Coordinates of C-alpha atoms in Angstrom, one line a residue:
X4 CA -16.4 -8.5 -0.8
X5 CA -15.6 -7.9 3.3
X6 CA -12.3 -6.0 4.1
X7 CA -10.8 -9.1 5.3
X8 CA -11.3 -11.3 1.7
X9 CA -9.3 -7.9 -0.1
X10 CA -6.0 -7.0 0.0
X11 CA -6.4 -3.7 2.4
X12 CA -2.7 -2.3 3.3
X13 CA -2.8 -1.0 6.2
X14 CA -3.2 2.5 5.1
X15 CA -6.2 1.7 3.4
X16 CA -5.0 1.1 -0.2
X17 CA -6.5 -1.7 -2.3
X18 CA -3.8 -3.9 -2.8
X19 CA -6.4 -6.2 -4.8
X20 CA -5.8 -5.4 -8.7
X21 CA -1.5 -3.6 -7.5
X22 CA 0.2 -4.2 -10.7
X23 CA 3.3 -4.9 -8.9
X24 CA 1.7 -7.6 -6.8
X25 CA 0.5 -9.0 -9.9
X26 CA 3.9 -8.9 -11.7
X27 CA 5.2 -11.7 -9.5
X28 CA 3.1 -14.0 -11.5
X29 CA 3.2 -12.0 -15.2
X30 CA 6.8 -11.4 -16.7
X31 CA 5.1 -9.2 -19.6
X32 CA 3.7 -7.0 -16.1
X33 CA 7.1 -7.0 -15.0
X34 CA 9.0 -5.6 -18.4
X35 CA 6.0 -3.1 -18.3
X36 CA 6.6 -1.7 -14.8
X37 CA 10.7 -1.4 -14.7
X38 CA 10.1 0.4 -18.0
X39 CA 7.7 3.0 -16.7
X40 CA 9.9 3.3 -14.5
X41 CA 12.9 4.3 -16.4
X42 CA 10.8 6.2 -18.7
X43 CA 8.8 8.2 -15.8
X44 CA 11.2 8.0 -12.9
X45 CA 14.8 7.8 -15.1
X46 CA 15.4 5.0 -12.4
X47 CA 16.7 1.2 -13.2
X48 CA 14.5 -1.4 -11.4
X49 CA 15.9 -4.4 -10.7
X50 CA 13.5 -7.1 -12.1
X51 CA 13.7 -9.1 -8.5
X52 CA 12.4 -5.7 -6.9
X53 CA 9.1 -5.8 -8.7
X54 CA 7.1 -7.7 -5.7
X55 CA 5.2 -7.1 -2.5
X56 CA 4.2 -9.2 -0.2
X57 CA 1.6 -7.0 1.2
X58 CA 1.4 -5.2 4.7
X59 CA 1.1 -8.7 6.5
X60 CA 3.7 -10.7 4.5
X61 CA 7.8 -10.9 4.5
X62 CA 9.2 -7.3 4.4
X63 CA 11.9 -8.7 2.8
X64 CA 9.5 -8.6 0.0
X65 CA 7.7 -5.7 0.8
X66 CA 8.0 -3.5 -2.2
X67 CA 7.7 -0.1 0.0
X68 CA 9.4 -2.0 3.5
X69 CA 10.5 1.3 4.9
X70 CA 6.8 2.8 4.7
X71 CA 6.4 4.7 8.3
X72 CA 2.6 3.6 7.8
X73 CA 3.5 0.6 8.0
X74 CA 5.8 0.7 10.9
X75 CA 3.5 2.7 13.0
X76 CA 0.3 0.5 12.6
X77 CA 1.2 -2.9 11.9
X78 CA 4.9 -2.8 13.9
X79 CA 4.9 -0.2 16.6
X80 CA 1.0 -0.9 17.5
X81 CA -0.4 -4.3 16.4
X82 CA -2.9 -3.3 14.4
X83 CA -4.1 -4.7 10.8
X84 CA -5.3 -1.0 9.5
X85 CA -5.0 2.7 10.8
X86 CA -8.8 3.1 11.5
X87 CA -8.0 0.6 14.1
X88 CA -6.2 2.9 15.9
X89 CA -6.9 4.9 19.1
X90 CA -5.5 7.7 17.6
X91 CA -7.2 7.6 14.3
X92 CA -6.9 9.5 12.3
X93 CA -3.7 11.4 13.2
X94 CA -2.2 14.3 11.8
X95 CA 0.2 12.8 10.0
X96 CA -2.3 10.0 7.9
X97 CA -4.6 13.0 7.6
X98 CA -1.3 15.0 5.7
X99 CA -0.4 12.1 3.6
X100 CA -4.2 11.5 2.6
X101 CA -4.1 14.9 0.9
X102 CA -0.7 14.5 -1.2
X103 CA -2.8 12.4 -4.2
X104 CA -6.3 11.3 -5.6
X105 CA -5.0 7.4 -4.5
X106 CA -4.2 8.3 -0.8
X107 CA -7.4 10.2 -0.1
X108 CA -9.5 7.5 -1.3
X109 CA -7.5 5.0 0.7
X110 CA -8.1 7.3 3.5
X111 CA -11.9 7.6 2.7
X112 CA -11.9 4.1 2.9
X113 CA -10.2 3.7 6.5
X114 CA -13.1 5.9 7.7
X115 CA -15.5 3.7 5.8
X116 CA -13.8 0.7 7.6
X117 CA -13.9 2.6 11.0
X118 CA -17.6 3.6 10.9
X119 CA -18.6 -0.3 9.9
X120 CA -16.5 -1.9 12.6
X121 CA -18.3 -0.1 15.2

């Protein structure tokens, strides 16, 4: 499946299978989520919080709308992804890649989407 036909957020994460994108469309999802939430996080999710949009769509439902990823690629410079970037990859993708497992592989795959686009 091309880049383009997934759900790639512009940081590189597959947005394709997101259990909170899917919750929109399964209530039993939704209960799931606000109570791993409660039980991991000891926060109350509001049930009309559990949606995104994705990177491209309304940031009103944007479930992570303040994301400086996000602003930075997609607001400040135009771009669809990070590896589009003149600047890729910068400092400050290359400290977030190394925080979990899930960010360095969406990082792995900006530089998999870099090297093909060339």
């Amino acid at each position: 499946m091309a880049h383009e036909e997934r759900l790639i957020a512009a940081c590189g994460i597959d947005c394709t299978g997101c259990d909170i994108r899917r919750a929109v469309a399964d209530p039993e999802l939704r209960r799931r989520i606000i109570a791993w939430f409660k039980e991991e996080r000891g926060r109350d999710v509001n049930p009309e919080a559990i949606r995104c949009t994705w990177c491209r769509g309304d940031r009103d439902g944007h479930w992570s709308a303040d994301c400086w990823i996000l602003h930075c690629c997609v607001d400040e410079k135009g771009l669809a992804h990070c590896f589009q970037c003149a600047e890729f990859p910068c400092a400050r993708l290359v400290k977030w890649s190394k925080q979990n497992e899930g960010y360095g592989r969406a990082f792995a795959r900006l530089e998999a989407l870099r090297s093909t686009s060339r």
